[in-house]
XYZ file of C-alpha atoms in Angstrom:
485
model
C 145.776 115.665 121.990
C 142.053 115.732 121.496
C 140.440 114.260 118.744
C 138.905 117.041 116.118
C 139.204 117.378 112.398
C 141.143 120.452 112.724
C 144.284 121.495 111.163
C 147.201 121.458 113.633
C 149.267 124.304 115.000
C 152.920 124.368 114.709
C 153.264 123.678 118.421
C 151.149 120.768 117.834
C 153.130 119.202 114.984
C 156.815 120.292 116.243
C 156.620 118.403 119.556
C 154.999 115.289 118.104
C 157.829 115.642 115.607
C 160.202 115.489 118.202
C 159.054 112.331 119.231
C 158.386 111.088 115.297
C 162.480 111.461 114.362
C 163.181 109.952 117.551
C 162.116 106.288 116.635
C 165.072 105.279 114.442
C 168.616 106.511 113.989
C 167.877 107.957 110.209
C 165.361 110.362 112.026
C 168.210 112.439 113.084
C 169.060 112.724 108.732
C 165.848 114.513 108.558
C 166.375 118.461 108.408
C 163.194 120.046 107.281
C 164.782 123.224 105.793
C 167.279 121.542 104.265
C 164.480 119.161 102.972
C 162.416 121.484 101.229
C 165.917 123.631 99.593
C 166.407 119.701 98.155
C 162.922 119.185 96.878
C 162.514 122.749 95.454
C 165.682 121.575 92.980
C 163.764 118.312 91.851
C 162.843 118.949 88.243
C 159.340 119.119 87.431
C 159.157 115.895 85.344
C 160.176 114.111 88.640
C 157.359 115.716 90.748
C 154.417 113.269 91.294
C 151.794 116.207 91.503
C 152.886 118.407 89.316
C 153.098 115.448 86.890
C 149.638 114.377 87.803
C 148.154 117.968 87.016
C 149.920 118.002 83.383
C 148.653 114.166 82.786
C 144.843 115.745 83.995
C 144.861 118.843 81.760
C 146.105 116.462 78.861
C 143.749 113.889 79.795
C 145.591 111.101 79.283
C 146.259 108.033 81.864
C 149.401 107.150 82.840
C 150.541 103.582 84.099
C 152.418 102.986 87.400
C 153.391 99.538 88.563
C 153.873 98.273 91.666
C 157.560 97.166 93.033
C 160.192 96.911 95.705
C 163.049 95.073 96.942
C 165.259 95.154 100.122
C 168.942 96.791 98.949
C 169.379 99.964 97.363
C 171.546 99.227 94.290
C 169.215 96.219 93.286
C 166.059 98.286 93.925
C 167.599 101.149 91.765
C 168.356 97.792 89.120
C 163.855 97.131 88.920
C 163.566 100.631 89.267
C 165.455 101.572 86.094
C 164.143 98.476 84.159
C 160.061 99.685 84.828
C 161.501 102.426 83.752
C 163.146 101.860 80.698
C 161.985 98.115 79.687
C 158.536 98.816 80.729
C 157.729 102.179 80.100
C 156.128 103.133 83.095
C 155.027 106.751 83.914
C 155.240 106.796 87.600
C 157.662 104.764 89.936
C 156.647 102.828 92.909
C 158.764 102.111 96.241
C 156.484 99.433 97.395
C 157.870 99.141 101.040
C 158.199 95.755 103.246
C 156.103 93.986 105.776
C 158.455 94.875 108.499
C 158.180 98.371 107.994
C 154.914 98.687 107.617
C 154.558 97.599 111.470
C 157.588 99.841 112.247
C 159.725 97.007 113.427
C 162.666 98.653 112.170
C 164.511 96.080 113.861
C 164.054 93.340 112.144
C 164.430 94.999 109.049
C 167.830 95.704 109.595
C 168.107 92.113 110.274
C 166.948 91.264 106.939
C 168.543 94.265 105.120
C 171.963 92.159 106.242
C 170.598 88.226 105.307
C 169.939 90.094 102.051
C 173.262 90.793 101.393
C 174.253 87.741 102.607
C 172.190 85.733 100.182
C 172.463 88.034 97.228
C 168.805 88.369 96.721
C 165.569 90.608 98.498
C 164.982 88.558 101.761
C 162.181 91.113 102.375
C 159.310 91.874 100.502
C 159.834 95.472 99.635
C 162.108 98.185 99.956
C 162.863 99.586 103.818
C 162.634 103.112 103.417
C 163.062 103.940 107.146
C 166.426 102.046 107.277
C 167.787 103.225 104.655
C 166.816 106.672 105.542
C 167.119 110.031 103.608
C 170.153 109.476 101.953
C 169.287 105.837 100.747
C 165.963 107.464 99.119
C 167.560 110.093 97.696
C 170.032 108.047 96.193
C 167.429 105.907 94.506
C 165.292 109.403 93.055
C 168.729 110.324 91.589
C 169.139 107.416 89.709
C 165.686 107.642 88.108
C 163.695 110.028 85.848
C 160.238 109.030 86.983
C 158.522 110.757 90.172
C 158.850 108.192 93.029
C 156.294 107.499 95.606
C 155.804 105.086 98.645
C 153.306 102.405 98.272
C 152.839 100.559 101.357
C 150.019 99.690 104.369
C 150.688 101.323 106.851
C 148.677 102.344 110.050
C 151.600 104.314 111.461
C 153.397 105.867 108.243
C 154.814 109.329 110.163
C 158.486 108.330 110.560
C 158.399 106.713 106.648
C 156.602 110.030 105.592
C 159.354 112.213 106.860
C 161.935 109.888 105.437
C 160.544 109.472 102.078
C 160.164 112.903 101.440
C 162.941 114.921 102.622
C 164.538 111.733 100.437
C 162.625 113.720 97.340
C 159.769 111.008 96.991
C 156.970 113.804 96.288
C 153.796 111.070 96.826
C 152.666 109.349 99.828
C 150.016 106.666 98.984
C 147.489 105.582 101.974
C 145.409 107.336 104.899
C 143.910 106.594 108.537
C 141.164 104.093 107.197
C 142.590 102.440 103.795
C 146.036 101.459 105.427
C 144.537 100.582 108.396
C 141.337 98.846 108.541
C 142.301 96.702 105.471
C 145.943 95.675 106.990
C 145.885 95.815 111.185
C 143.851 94.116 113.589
C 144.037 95.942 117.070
C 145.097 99.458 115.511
C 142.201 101.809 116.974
C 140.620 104.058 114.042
C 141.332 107.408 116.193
C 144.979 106.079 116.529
C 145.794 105.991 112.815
C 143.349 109.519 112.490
C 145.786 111.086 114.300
C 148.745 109.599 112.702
C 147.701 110.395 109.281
C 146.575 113.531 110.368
C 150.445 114.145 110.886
C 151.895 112.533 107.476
C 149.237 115.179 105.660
C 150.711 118.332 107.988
C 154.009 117.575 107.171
C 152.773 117.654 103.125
C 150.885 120.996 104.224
C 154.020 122.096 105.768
C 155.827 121.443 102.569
C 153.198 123.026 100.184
C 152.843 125.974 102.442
C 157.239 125.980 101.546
C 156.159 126.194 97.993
C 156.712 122.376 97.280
C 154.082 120.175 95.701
C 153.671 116.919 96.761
C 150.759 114.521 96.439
C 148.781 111.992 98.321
C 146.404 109.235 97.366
C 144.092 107.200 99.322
C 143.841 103.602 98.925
C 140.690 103.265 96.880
C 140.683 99.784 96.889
C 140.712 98.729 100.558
C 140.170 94.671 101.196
C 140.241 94.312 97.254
C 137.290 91.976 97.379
C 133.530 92.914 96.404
C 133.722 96.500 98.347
C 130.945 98.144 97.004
C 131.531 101.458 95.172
C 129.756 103.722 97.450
C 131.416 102.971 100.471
C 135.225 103.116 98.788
C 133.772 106.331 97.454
C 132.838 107.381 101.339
C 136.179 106.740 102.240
C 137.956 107.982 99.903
C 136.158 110.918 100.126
C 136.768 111.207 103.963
C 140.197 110.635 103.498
C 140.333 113.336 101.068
C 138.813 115.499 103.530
C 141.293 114.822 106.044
C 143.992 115.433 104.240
C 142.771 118.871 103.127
C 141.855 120.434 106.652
C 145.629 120.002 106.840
C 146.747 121.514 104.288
C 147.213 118.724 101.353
C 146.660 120.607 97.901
C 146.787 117.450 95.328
C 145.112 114.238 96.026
C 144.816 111.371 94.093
C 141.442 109.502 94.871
C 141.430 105.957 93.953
C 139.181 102.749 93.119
C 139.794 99.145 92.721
C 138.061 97.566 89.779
C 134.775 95.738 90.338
C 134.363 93.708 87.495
C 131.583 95.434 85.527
C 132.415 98.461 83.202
C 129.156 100.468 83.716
C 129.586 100.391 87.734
C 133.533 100.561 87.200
C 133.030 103.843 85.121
C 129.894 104.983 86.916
C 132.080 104.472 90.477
C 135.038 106.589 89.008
C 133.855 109.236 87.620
C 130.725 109.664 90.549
C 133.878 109.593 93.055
C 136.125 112.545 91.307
C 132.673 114.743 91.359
C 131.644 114.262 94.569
C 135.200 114.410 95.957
C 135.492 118.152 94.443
C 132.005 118.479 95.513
C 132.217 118.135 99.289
C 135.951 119.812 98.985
C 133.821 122.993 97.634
C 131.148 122.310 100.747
C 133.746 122.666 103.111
C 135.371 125.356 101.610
C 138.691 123.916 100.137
C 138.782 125.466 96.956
C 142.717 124.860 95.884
C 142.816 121.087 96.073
C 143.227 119.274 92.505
C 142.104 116.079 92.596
C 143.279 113.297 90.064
C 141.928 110.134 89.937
C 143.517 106.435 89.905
C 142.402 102.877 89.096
C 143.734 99.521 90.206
C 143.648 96.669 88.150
C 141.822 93.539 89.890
C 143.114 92.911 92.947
C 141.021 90.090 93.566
C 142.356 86.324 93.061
C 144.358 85.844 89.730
C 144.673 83.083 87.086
C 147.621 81.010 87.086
C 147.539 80.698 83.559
C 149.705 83.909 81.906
C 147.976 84.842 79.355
C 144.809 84.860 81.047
C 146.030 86.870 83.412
C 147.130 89.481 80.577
C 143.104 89.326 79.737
C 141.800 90.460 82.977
C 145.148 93.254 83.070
C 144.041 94.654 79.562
C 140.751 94.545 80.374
C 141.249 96.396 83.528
C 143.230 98.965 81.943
C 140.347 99.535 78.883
C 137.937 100.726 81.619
C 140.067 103.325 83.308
C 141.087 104.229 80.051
C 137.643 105.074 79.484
C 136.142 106.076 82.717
C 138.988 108.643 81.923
C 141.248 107.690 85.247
C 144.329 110.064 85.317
C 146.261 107.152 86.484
C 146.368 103.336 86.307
C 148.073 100.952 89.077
C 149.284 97.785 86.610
C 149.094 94.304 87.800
C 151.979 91.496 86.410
C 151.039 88.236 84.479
C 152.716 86.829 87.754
C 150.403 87.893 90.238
C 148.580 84.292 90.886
C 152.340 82.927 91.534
C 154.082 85.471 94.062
C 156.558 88.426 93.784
C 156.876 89.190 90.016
C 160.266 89.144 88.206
C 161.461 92.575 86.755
C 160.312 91.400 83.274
C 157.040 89.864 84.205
C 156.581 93.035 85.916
C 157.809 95.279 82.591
C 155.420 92.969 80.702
C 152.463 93.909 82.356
C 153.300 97.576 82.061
C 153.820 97.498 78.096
C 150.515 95.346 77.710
C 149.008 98.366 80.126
C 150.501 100.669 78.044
C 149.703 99.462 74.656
C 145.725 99.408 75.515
C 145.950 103.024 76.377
C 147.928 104.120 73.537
C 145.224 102.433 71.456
C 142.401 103.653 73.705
C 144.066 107.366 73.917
C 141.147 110.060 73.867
C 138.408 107.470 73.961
C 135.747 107.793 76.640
C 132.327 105.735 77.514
C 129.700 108.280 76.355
C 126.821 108.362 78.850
C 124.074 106.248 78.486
C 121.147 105.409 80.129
C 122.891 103.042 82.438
C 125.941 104.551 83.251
C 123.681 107.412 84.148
C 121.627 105.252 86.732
C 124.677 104.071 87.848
C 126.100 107.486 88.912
C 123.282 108.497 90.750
C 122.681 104.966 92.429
C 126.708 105.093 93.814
C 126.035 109.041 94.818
C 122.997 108.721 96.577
C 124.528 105.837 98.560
C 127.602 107.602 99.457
C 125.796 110.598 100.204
C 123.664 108.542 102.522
C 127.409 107.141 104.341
C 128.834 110.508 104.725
C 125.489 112.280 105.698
C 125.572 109.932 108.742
C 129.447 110.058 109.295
C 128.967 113.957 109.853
C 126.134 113.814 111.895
C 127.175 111.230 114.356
C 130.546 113.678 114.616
C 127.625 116.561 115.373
C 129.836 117.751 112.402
C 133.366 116.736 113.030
C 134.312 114.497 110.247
C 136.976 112.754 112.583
C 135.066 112.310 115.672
C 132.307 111.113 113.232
C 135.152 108.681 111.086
C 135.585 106.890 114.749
C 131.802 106.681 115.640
C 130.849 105.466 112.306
C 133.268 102.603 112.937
C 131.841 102.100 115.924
C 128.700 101.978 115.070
C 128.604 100.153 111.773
C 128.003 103.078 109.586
C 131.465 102.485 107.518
C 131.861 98.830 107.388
C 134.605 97.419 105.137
C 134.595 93.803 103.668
C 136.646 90.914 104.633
C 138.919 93.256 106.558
C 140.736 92.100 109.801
C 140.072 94.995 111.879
C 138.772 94.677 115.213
C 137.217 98.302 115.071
C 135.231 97.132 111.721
C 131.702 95.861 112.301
C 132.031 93.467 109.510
C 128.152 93.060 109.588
C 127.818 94.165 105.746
C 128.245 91.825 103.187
C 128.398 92.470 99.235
C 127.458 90.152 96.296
C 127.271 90.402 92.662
C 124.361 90.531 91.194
C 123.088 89.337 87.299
C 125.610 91.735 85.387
C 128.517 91.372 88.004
C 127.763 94.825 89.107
C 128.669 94.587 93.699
C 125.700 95.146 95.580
C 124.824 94.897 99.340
C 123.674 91.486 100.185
C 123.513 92.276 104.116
C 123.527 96.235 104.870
C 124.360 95.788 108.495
C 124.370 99.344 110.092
C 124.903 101.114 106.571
C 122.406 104.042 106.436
C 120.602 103.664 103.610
C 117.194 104.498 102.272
C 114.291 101.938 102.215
C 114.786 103.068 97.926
C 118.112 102.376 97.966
C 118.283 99.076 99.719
C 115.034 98.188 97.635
C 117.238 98.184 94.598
C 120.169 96.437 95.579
C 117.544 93.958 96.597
C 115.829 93.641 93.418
C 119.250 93.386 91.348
C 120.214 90.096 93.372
C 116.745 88.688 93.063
C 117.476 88.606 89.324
C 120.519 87.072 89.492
C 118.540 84.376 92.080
C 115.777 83.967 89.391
C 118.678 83.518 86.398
C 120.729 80.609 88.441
C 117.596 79.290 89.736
C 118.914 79.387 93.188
C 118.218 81.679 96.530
C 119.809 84.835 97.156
C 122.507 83.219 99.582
C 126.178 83.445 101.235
C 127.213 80.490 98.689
C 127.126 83.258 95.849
C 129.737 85.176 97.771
C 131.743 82.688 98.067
C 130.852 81.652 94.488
C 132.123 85.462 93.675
C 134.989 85.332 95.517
C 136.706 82.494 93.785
C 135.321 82.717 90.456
C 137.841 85.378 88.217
C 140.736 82.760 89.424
C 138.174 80.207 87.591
C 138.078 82.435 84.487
C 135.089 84.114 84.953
C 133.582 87.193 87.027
C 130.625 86.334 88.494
C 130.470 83.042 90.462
C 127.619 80.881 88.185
C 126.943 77.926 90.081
C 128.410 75.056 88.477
C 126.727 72.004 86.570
C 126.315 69.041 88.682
């Protein structure tokens, strides 16, 4: 099938599905009719969208953690103590490595050492293998909405799994669980395979059932400048709507710096709504979402409850509709249930005392804004013309030719010529723009806000300070200071 950002025909998406169901045995539990009679008895309070669009309208921001283990009854056991112990709004199904490269196989392999050992031998919970009725089982045993947290280039099987199991959110899309997570995955590949997982939501919207998807705003989770999350998230947004997605959750992953973290959340919920208005998708609600650092952690716990608390005070008041919580546990591996509660109730407690509070604007968060829309307008500008207009075509030749360029990501289809930096006020610039289009203005700027960190440290504007950046909130502090000799 060609290429095109163009919603697909039911001929399209029936025969593909054929082929979809056919990958693993709990395929053949998938009935789609039967499916949407299921979901349309969900209550509402254990809807992810419709949840999200009451949390919006209140304006409040609601905490979800992040969690998964390999056997049903003990994921239902962390499930139910986020839940209750923790207080979390929203309930994740973070799924496993295996899984995420569809080698079904092998999790079946360690869906039985699990049992064997009496503890998760994989490092989330396999959704595919444990197919419809495994999900649904888990849903029934919550109150929370339940959605599927994962990395994966190729989620179409897991999407029709997770919801005809009743899971009404999908988190990911054809660049942000892709580029960040595979190497030799081709961008037009995973297009075309997300382009499926958001026809089968459009199939289940036009049904009458809401179900959400978010992006991945955070991507490589290291120094990705705000603009060019914003461009994909934006692009993913897009996407999803040409086939037939009505609620979208667009996310970013904190920065370090509450001006730019507020300026780069609230510039990306206006110009997603924008450019869905452009294009002429006027029934999409958008909700936004922030991610705690996702950068290197301290060891120490309750420093690592500083940078979660401080996290959650600037989505609080960039006035995110949800926030993705961290664990006190993160420098050390996979958290325990309580460490994992812990970090929701110290999430939770800053918003409750943060509730209606929002960063007035200011002359910098102002400059901000327009510095992180004019360089994403600038991205996507040049992602539609090189598609002559086709935002997918144009997704794969900006890849191609540098335009979208993530970070630190492993993907052989990513230039990887960019590189950011922080500059004086921990704020991410562009150190090297590579191929991204920019104007001689904009790159001016981002020039002139590293030469005054340069001047500050009395050092050159260099690679070291990446590297200094990188490593420096796992030394305490954001911005990597060079250190007294």
């Amino acid at each position: 099938m060609e290429l095109r950002n163009k919603r697909w025909t039911d001929e399209e998406f029936f025969k593909e599905r054929e082929e979809v169901l056919s990958q693993w045995p709990t395929g053949k539990e998938v009935d789609l009719q039967e499916a949407v009679d299921y979901l349309k008895k969900i209550p509402t309070e254990k809807n992810f969208a419709e949840k999200l669009v009451r949390a919006k309208k209140a304006g409040v921001t609601m905490a979800q953690p992040r969690a998964g283990v390999a056997l049903v009854d003990e994921h239902i056991t962390l499930l139910r103590y986020l839940q209750d112990e923790g207080g979390a709004d929203f309930l994740p199904s973070t799924i496993d490595a295996y899984t995420r490269q569809n080698k079904y196989e092998e999790c079946e392999i360690g869906i039985k050492e699990s049992l064997k050992a009496g503890r998760s031998l994989l490092n989330g919970f396999p959704a595919v293998n444990h197919g419809v009725k495994g999900c649904r089982k888990v849903l029934e045993s919550v109150n929370l909405p339940l959605q599927a947290r994962h990395g994966t280039p190729d989620s179409r099987l897991l999407a029709e799994i997770i919801h005809a199991g009743g899971w009404t959110s999908n988190e990911g899309g054809c660049i942000s669980y892709n580029v960040p997570y595979a190497k030799s995955v081709s961008i037009e590949r995973s297009l075309k395979d997300w382009q499926y997982c958001d026809r089968l939501v459009g199939f289940y919207e036009e049904q009458g059932v809401h179900i959400n998807r978010e992006p991945f705003g955070p991507l490589t989770g290291t120094l990705v400048p705000p603009s060019m999350s914003n461009a994909i998230g934006i692009i993913e947004t897009l996407l999803a709507a040409e086939q037939g997605v009505k609620n979208i959750t667009v996310g970013y992953g904190e920065c370090g710096n509450i001006i730019q973290d507020i300026a780069a959340l609230r510039s990306l919920e206006e110009l997603t709504n924008e450019y869905l208005k452009t294009y002429g998708y006027n029934d999409v609600f958008v909700t936004t979402v922030f991610h705690q650092w996702m950068g290197g952690f301290p060891q120490d716990e309750s420093q690592a409850f500083g940078v979660i608390v401080t996290a959650t005070t600037i989505a609080a008041l960039a006035g995110a509709t949800k926030v993705i919580v961290k664990t006190p546990h993160e420098a050390v591996g996979i958290p325990t249930k309580e460490a994992n509660a812990a970090g929701i109730k110290a999430t939770k407690m800053a918003l409750n005392m943060l509730e209606g509070q929002r960063m007035p604007m200011s002359k910098e968060l102002e400059t901000e804004i327009a510095i992180i829309k004019a360089e994403t307008k600038c991205i996507l500008d040049k992602v539609f013309e090189l598609g002559n207009g086709d935002l997918a075509v144009g997704t794969v030749k900006a890849f191609a030719n540098g335009v979208l360029d993530v970070p630190f990501a492993p993907s052989k289809y990513n230039a990887g010529k960019m590189l950011p930096v922080r500059d004086n006020l921990g704020c991410v610039r562009y150190l090297e723009f590579g191929n991204v289009p920019f104007t001689e203005k904009l790159k001016n700027f981002n020039r002139e806000k590293l030469a005054e960190r340069a001047k500050f440290e009395g050092r050159d504007v260099s690679f070291q300070m990446v590297i200094d950046d990188i490593f420096a909130v796992g030394k305490g502090r954001l911005i990597g200071r060079p250190e007294a000799k």
